[in-house]
Tab-separated table of C-alpha atoms in Angstrom:
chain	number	residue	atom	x	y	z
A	297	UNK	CA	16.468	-41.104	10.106
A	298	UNK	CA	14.179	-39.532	12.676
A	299	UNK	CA	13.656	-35.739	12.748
A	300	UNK	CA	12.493	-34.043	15.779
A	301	UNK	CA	10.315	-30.761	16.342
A	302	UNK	CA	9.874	-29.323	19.312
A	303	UNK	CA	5.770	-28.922	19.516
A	304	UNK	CA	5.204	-25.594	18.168
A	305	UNK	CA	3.116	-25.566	15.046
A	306	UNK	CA	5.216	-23.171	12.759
A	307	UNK	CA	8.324	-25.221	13.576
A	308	UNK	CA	6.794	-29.162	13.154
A	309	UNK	CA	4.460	-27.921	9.445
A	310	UNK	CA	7.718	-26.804	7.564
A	311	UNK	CA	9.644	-29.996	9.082
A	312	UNK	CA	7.151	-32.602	8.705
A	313	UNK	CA	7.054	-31.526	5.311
A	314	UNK	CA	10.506	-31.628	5.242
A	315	UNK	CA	10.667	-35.088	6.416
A	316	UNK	CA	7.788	-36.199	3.842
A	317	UNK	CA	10.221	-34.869	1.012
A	318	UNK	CA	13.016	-36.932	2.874
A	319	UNK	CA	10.846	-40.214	2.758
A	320	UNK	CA	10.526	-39.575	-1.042
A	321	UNK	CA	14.600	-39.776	-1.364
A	322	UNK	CA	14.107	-43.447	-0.188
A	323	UNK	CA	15.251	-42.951	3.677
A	324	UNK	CA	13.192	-44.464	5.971
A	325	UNK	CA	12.087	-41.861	8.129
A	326	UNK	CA	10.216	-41.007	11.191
A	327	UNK	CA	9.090	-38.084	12.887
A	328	UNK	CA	9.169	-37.266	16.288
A	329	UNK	CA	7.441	-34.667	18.602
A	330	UNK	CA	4.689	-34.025	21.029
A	331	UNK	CA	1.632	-36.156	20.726
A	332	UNK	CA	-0.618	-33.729	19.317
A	333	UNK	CA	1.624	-33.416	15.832
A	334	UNK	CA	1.225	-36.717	14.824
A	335	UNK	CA	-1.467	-35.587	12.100
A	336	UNK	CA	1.700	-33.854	10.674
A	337	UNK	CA	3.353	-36.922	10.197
A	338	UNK	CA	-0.080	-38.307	8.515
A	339	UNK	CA	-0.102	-35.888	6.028
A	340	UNK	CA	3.859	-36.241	5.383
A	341	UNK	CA	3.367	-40.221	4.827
A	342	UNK	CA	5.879	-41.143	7.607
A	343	UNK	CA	5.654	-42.974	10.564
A	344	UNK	CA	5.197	-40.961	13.959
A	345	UNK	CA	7.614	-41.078	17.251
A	346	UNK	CA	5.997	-39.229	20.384
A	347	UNK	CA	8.885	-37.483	22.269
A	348	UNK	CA	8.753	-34.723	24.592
A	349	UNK	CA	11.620	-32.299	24.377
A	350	UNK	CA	9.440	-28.925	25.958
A	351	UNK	CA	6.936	-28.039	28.328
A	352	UNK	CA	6.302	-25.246	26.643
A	353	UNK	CA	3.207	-25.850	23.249
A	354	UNK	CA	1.539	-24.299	20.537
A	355	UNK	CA	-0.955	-26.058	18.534
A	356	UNK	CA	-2.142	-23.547	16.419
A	357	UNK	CA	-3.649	-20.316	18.499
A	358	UNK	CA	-0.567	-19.753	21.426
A	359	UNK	CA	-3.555	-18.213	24.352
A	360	UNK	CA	-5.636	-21.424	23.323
A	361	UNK	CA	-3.165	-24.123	23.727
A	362	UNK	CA	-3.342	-25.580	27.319
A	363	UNK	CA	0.466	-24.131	28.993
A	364	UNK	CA	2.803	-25.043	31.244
A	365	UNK	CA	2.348	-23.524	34.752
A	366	UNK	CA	3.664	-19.448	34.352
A	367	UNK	CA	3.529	-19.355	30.702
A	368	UNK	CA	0.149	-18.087	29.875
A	369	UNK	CA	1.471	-15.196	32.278
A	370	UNK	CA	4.603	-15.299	30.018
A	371	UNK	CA	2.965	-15.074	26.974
A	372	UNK	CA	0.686	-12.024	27.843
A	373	UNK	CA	4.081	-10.316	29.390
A	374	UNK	CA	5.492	-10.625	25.783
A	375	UNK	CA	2.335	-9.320	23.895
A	376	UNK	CA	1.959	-5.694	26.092
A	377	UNK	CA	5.582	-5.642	25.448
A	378	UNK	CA	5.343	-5.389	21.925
A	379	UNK	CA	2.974	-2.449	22.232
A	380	UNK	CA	6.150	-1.053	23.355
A	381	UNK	CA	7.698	-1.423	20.509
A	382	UNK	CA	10.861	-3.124	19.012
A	383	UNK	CA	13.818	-3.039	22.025
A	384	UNK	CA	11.064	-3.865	24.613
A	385	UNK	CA	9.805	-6.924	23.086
A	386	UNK	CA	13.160	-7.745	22.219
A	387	UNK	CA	14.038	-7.562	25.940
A	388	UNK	CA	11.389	-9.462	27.392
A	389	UNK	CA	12.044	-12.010	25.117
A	390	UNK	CA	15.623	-12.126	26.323
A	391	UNK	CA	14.600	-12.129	30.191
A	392	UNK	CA	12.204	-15.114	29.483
A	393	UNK	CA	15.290	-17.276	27.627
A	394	UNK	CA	17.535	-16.239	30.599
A	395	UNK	CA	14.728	-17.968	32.747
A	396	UNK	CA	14.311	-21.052	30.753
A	397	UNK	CA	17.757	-21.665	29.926
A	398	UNK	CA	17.576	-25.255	29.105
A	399	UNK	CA	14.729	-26.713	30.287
A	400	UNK	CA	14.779	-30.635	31.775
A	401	UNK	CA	18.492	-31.354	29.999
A	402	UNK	CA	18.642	-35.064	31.779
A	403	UNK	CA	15.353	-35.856	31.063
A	404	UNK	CA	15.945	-34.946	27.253
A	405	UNK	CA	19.058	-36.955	27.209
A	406	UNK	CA	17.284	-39.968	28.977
A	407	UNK	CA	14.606	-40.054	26.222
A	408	UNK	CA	16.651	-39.504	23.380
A	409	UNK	CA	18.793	-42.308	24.449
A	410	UNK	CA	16.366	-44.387	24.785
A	411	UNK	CA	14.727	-43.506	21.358
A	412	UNK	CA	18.319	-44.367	20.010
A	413	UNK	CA	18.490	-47.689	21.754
A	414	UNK	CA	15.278	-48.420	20.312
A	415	UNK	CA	15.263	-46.684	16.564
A	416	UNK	CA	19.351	-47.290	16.244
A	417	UNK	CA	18.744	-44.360	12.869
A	418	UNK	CA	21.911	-43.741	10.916
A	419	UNK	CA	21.334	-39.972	11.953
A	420	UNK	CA	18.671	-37.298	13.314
A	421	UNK	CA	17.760	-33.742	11.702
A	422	UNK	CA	16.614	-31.348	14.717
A	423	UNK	CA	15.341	-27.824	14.903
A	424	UNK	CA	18.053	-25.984	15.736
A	425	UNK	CA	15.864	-24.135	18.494
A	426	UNK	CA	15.783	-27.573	20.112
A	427	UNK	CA	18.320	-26.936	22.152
A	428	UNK	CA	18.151	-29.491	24.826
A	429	UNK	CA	17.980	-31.919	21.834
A	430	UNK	CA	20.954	-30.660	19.792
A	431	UNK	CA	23.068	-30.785	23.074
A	432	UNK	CA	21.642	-34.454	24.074
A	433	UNK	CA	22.755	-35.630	20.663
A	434	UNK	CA	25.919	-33.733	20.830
A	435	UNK	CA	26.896	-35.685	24.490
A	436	UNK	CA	25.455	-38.986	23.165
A	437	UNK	CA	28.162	-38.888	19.878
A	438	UNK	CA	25.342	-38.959	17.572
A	439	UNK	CA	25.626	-38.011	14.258
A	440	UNK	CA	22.596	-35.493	13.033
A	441	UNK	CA	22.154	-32.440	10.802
A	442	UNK	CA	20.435	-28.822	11.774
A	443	UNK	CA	17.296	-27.546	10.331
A	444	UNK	CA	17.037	-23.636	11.018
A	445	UNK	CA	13.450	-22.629	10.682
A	446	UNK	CA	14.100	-18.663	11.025
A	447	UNK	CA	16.526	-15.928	10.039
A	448	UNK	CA	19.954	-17.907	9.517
A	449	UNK	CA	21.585	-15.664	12.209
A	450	UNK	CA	19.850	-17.729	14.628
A	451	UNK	CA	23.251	-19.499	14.327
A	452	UNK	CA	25.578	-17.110	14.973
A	453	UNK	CA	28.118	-16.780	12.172
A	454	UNK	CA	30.903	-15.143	14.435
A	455	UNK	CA	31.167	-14.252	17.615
A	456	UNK	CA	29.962	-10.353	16.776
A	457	UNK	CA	26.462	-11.695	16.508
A	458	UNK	CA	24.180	-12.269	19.285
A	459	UNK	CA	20.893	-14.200	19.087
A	460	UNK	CA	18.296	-12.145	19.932
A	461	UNK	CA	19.571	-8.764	18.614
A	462	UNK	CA	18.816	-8.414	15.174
A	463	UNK	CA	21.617	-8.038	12.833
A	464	UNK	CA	19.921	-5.258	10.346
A	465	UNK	CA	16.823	-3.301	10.874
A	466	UNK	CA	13.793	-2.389	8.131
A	467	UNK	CA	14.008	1.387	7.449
A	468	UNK	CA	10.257	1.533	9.470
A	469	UNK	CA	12.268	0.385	12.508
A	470	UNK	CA	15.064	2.700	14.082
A	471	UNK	CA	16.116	1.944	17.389
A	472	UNK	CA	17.838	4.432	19.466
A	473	UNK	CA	21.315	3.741	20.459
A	474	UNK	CA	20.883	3.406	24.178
A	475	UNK	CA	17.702	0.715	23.771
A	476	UNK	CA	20.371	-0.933	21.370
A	477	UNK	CA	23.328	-0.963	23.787
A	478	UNK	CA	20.951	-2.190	26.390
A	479	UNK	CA	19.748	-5.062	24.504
A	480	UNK	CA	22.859	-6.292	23.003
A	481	UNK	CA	23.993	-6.272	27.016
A	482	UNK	CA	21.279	-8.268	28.334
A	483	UNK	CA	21.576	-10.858	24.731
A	484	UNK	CA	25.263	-10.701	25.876
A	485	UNK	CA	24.538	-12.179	29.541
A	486	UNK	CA	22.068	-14.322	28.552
A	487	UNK	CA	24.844	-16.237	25.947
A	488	UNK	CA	27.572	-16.525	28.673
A	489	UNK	CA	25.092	-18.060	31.422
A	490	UNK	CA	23.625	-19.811	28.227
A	491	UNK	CA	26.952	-21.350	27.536
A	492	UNK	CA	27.915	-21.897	31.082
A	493	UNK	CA	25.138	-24.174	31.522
A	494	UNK	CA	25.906	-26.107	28.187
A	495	UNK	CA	29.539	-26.867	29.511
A	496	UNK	CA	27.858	-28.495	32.969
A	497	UNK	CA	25.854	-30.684	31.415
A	498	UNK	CA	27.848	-31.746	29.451
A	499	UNK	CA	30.862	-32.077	31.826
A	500	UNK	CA	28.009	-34.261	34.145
A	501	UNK	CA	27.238	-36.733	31.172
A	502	UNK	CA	29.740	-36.761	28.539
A	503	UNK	CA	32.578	-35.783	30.182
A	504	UNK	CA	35.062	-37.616	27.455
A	505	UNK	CA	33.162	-35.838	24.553
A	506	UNK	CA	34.947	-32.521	23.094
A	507	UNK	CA	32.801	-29.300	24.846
A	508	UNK	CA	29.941	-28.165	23.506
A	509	UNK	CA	31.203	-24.160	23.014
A	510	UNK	CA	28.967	-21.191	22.425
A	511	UNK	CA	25.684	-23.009	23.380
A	512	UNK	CA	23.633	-20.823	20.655
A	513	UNK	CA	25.935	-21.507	17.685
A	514	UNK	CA	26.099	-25.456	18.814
A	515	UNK	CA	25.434	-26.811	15.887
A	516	UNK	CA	25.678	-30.061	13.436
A	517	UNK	CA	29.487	-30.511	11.947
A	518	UNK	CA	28.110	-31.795	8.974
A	519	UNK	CA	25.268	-29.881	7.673
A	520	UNK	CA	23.178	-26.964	8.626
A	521	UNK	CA	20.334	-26.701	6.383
A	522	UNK	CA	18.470	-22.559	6.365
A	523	UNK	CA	14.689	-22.734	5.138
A	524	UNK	CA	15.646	-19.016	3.691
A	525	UNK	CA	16.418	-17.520	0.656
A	526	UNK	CA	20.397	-17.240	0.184
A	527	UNK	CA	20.893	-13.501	-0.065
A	528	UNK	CA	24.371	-11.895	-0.646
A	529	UNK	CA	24.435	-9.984	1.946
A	530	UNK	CA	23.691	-12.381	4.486
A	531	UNK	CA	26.597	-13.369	6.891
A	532	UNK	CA	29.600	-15.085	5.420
A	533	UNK	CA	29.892	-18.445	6.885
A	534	UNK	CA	33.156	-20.216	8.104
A	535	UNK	CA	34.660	-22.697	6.114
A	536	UNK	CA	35.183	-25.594	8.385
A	537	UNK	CA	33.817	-28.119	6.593
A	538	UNK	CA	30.002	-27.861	7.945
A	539	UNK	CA	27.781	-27.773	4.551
A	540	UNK	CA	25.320	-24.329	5.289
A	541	UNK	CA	22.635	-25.183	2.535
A	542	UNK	CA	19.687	-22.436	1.642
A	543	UNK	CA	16.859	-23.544	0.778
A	544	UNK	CA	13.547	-21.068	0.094
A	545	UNK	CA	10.529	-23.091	1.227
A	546	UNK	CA	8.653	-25.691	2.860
A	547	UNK	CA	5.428	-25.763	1.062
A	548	UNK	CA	4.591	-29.053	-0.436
A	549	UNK	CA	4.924	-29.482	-4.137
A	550	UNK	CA	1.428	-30.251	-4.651
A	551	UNK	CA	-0.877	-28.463	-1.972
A	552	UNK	CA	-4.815	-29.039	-1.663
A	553	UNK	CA	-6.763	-26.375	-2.013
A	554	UNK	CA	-8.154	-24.487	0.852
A	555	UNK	CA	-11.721	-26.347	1.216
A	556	UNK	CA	-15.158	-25.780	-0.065
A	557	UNK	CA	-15.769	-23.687	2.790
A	558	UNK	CA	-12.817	-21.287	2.004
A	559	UNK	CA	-13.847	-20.910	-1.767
A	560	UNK	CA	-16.759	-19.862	-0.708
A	561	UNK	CA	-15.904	-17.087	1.389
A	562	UNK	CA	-13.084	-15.860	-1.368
A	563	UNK	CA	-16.472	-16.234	-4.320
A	564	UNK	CA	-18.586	-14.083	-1.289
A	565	UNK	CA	-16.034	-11.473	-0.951
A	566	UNK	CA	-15.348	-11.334	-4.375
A	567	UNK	CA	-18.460	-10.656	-5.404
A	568	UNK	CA	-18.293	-7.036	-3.419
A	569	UNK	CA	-14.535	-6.208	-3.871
A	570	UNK	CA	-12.186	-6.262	-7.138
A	571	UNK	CA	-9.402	-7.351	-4.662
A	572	UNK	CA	-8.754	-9.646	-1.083
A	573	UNK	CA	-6.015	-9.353	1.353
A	574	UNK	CA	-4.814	-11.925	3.835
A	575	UNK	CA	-4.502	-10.202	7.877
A	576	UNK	CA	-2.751	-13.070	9.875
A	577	UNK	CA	-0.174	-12.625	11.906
A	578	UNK	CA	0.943	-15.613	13.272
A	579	UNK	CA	-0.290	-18.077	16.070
A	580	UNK	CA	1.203	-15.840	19.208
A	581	UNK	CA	0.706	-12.544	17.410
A	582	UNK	CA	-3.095	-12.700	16.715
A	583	UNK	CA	-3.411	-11.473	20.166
A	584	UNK	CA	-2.625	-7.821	18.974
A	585	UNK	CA	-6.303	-7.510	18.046
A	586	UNK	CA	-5.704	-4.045	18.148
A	587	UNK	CA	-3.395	-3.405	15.022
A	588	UNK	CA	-5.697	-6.312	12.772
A	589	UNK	CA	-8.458	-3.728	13.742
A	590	UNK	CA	-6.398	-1.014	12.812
A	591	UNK	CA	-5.385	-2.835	9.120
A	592	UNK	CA	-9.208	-3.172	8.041
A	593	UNK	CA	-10.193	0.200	9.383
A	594	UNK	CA	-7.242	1.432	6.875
A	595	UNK	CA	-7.987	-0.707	4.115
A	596	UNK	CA	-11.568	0.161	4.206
A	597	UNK	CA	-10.578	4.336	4.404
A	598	UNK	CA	-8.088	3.892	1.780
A	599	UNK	CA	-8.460	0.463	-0.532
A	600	UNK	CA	-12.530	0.567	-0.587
A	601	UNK	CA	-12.180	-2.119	-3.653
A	602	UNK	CA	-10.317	-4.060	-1.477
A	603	UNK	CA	-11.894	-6.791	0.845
A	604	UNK	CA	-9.784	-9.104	3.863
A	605	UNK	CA	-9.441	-12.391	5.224
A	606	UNK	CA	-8.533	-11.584	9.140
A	607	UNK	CA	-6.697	-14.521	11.142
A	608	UNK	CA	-7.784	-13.526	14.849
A	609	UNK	CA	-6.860	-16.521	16.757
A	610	UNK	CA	-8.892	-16.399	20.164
A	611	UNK	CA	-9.822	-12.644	19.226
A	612	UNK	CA	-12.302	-13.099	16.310
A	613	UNK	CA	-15.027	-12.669	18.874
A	614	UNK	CA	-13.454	-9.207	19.836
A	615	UNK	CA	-13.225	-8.510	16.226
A	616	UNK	CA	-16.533	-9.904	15.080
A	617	UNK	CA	-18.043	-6.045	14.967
A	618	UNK	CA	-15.635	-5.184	11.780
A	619	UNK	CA	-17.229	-8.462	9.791
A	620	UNK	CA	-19.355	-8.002	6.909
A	621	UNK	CA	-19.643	-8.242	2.905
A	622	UNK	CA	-15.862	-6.854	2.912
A	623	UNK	CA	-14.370	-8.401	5.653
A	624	UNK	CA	-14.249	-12.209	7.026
A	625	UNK	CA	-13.245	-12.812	10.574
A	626	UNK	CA	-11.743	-16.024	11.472
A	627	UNK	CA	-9.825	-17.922	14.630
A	628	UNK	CA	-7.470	-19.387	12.004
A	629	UNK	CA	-6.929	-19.589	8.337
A	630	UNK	CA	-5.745	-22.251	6.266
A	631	UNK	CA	-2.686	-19.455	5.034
A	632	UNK	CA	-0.725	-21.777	2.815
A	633	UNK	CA	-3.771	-22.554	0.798
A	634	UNK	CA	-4.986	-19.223	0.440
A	635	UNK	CA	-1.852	-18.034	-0.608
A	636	UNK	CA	-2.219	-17.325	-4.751
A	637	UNK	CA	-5.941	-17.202	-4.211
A	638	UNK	CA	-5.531	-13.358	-2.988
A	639	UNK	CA	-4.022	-10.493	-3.869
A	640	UNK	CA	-1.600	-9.859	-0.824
A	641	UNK	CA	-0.769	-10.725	2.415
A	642	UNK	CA	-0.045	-8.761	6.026
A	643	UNK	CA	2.014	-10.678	7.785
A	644	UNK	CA	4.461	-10.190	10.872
A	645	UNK	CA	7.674	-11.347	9.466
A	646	UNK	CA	8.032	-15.076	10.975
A	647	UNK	CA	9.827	-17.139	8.471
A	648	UNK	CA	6.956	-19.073	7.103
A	649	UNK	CA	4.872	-16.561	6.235
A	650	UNK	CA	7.510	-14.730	4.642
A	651	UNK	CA	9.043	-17.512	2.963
A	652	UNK	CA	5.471	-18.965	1.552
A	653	UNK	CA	4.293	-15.656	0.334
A	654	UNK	CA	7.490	-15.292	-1.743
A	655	UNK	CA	7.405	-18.761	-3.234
A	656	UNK	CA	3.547	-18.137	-4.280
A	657	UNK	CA	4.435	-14.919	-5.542
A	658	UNK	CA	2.576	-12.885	-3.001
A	659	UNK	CA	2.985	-9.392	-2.464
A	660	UNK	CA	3.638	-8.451	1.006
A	661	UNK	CA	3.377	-6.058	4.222
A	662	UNK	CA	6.064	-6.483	7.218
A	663	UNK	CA	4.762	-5.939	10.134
A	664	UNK	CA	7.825	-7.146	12.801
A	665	UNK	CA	6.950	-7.226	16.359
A	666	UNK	CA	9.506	-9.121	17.933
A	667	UNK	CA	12.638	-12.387	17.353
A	668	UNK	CA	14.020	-12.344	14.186
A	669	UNK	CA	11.148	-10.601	12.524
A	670	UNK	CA	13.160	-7.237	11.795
A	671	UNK	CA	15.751	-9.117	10.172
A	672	UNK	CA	13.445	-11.038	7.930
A	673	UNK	CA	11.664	-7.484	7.294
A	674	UNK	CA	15.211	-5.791	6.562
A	675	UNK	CA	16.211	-8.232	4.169
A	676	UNK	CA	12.658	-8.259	2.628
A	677	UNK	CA	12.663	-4.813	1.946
A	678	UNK	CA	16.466	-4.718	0.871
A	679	UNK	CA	15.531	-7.634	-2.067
A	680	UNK	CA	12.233	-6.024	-2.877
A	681	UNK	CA	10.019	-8.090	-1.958
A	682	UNK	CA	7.797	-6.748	0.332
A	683	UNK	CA	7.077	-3.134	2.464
A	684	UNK	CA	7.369	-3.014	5.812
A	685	UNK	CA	5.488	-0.839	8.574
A	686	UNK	CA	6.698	-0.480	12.860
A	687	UNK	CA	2.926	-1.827	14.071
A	688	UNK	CA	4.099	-0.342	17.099
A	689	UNK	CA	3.294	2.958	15.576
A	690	UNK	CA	1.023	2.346	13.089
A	691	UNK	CA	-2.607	4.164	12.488
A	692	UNK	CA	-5.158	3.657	10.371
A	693	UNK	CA	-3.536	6.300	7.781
A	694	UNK	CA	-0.564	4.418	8.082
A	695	UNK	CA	-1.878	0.912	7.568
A	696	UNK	CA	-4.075	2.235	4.391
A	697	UNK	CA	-1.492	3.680	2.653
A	698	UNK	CA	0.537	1.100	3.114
A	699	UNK	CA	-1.825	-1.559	1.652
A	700	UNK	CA	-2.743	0.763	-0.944
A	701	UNK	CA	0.735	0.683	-2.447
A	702	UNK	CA	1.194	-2.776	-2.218
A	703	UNK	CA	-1.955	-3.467	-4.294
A	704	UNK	CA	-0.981	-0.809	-6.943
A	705	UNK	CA	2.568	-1.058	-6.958
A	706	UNK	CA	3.784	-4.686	-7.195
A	707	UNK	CA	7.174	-5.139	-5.120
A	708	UNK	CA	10.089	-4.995	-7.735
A	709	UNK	CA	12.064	-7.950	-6.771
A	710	UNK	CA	8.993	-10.169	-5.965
A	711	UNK	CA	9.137	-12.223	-9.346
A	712	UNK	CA	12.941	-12.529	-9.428
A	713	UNK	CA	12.759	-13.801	-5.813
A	714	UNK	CA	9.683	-15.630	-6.086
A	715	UNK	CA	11.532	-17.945	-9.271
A	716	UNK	CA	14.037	-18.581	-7.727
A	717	UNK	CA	12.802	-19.552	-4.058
A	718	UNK	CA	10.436	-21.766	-5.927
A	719	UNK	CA	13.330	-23.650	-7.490
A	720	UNK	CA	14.743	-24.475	-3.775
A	721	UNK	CA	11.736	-26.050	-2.213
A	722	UNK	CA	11.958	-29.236	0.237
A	723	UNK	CA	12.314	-31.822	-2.427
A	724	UNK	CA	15.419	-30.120	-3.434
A	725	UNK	CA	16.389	-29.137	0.410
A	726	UNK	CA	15.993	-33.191	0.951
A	727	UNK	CA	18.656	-33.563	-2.094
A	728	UNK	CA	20.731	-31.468	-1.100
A	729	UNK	CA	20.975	-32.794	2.344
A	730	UNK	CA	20.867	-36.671	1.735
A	731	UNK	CA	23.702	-35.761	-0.368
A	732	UNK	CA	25.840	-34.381	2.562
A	733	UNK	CA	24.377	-36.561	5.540
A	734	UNK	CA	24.923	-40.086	3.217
């Protein structure tokens, strides 16, 4: 089988691992994305494809990863947007997918044909934010399964649900109902012209091949696989023979620890403070230098036996005044490693984060800035698992608080959770799914 990621770290580190735990099933099993993820593949023990499905990168830190023409410009639109708070991030996101609808379609289909001519695999597992790939292999005829690496109403589970509007809100978060009507009208437009340009691709290349549909719930027929917890209250799902499987993680079974170099710093800071936080919120969302400054000045008001591990991406420089015995300021972290080695993490609510913290047992604080964020934070906070704060309007009183309750107070559902998301890592996903797809 050969399973592609677009070349975004936070989607091709949960899917490489995924495909490692594949490999271990017996499948033979490459992976495929942009040529600076093959290390992925390294340290998953499967062979490596290079394919191209975006212009569009992250390696690691979003503002240092070398970007298409425009997108740099993109990318800081986005970030003063979310200073704005929920709706206007929300928006801006949705004007930027209404500009990049499907980017290169031909040229996808081109390559993934000739990868198939070439690999001939019994079947493919892509990200379901590939889109260009999922529709390539849906005009080709080729049989693949769909790996959802956020909230699971990123396929839409009726036609009430729109992707980029989320479908419940953390109590921190309260839209008003004009900024809602106005965003679920511009997610609205963006799904029809969405959709429109699905149907003429597909209508110029696979014109005897049954129509694509609603281009953002085009997914596999056979299985849809959600690296999420399975809450109850999630959206029902049709039953029309597509297997939806929930997983809970994609952290590998046996994970290295974080380095010489990283013990040391957690031995230096412990040395000062009875307890250490993880700041890191994300590879785009480091940017917002502002509100990691505002989380240490709180922590240090309010938690002074507390000490923190900051993630800063290219603004640890801008940060490097707030360093000292209580406080270490990095460009990036190794989080996954860290995670169990301190007493709680800030994060901003993308589905890694949120799903590793809960399968190391990590108490958490939601901050959502933008995508499906608020969901993950709504359903977070409605299991018990974490707190969540609007870093849109959040102070230093705010922030300390905040992280004072989460040391003293461990969430209540946290161990519940944390059992049984640890039961339904990627070993068991990759059951689960060669199970369905053989």
């Amino acid at each position: 089988m050969v399973v592609i990621s677009p070349p975004f770290v936070s989607h091709a580190q949960p899917l490489s691992v995924l495909a490692g735990a594949l490999a271990r099933t017996g499948a033979d099993v490459l992976f495929a994305s942009g040529p600076d993820f093959e290390g992925f593949a390294q340290r998953a023990d499967v062979a490596f494809v290079p394919l191209t499905v975006t212009r569009n990168a992250n390696t690691g830190v979003a503002r240092s990863t070398r970007q298409a023409v425009g997108e740099r410009d993109r990318l800081d639109e986005f970030l003063d947007s979310t200073r704005r708070g929920a709706v206007s991030a929300l928006l801006t996101q949705c004007r930027h997918r209404g500009l990049d609808m499907l980017p290169d379609p031909e040229g996808t289909l081109a390559r993934i044909r000739v990868l198939d001519a070439r690999l001939a695999p019994d079947w493919y597992l892509v990200d379901q934010l590939s889109y260009p790939v999922t529709l390539a292999l849906h005009c080709l005829g080729l049989r693949y399964a769909s790996f959802c690496p956020g909230h699971p109403t990123y396929v839409p589970a009726s036609e009430e649900g729109l992707f980029g509007v989320p479908y419940a809100w953390p109590e921190a978060v309260r839209p008003t109902d004009d900024g809602l009507k106005e965003l679920r009208q511009a997610a609205r437009a963006v799904d029809a012209a969405f959709t429109r340009r699905f149907a003429e691709v597909a209508r110029r290349h696979a014109p005897a091949v049954r129509p694509p549909g609603r281009a953002f719930a085009l997914a596999s027929p056979h299985a849809v696989l959600f690296n999420y917890p399975d809450f109850p209250w999630l959206p029902g799902r049709p039953e029309n023979g597509t297997a939806f499987v929930y997983g809970g993680h994609c952290v590998p079974a046996h994970e290295s620890g974080p380095g010489k170099e990283w013990e040391d710093v957690l031995r230096r800071l412990k040395e000062t403070r009875r307890r250490v936080v993880l700041m890191a919120l994300g590879t785009f969302l480091s940017a917002r230098d502002d509100v990691l400054a505002l989380l240490v000045q709180g922590l240090r008001s309010h938690v002074p036996d507390a000490a923190a591990i900051v993630a800063a991406g290219d603004r640890a420089a801008a940060l490097s005044h707030l360093a000292g015995p209580d406080v270490h300021i990095d460009d990036s972290v190794p989080q996954r490693r860290l995670l169990g080695k301190v007493d709680a993490i800030v994060h901003h609510g993308g589905n890694n984060s949120f799903t590793e913290a809960l399968a190391s047992g990590t108490p958490a604080l939601v901050l959502p800035f933008s995508s499906d964020q608020f969901s993950i934070a709504h359903d977070a906070e409605r299991a018990g698992i974490a707190r969540c704060v609007d870093p849109s309007r959040l102070d230093g009183r705010t922030a300390g608080s905040a992280l004072r309750r989460l040391l003293d107070e461990t969430p209540p559902g946290l161990r519940q959770w944390s059992h049984r998301v640890g039961q339904r890592g990627p070993d068991w996903m990759a059951s689960r799914l060669m199970g369905v797809m053989s």
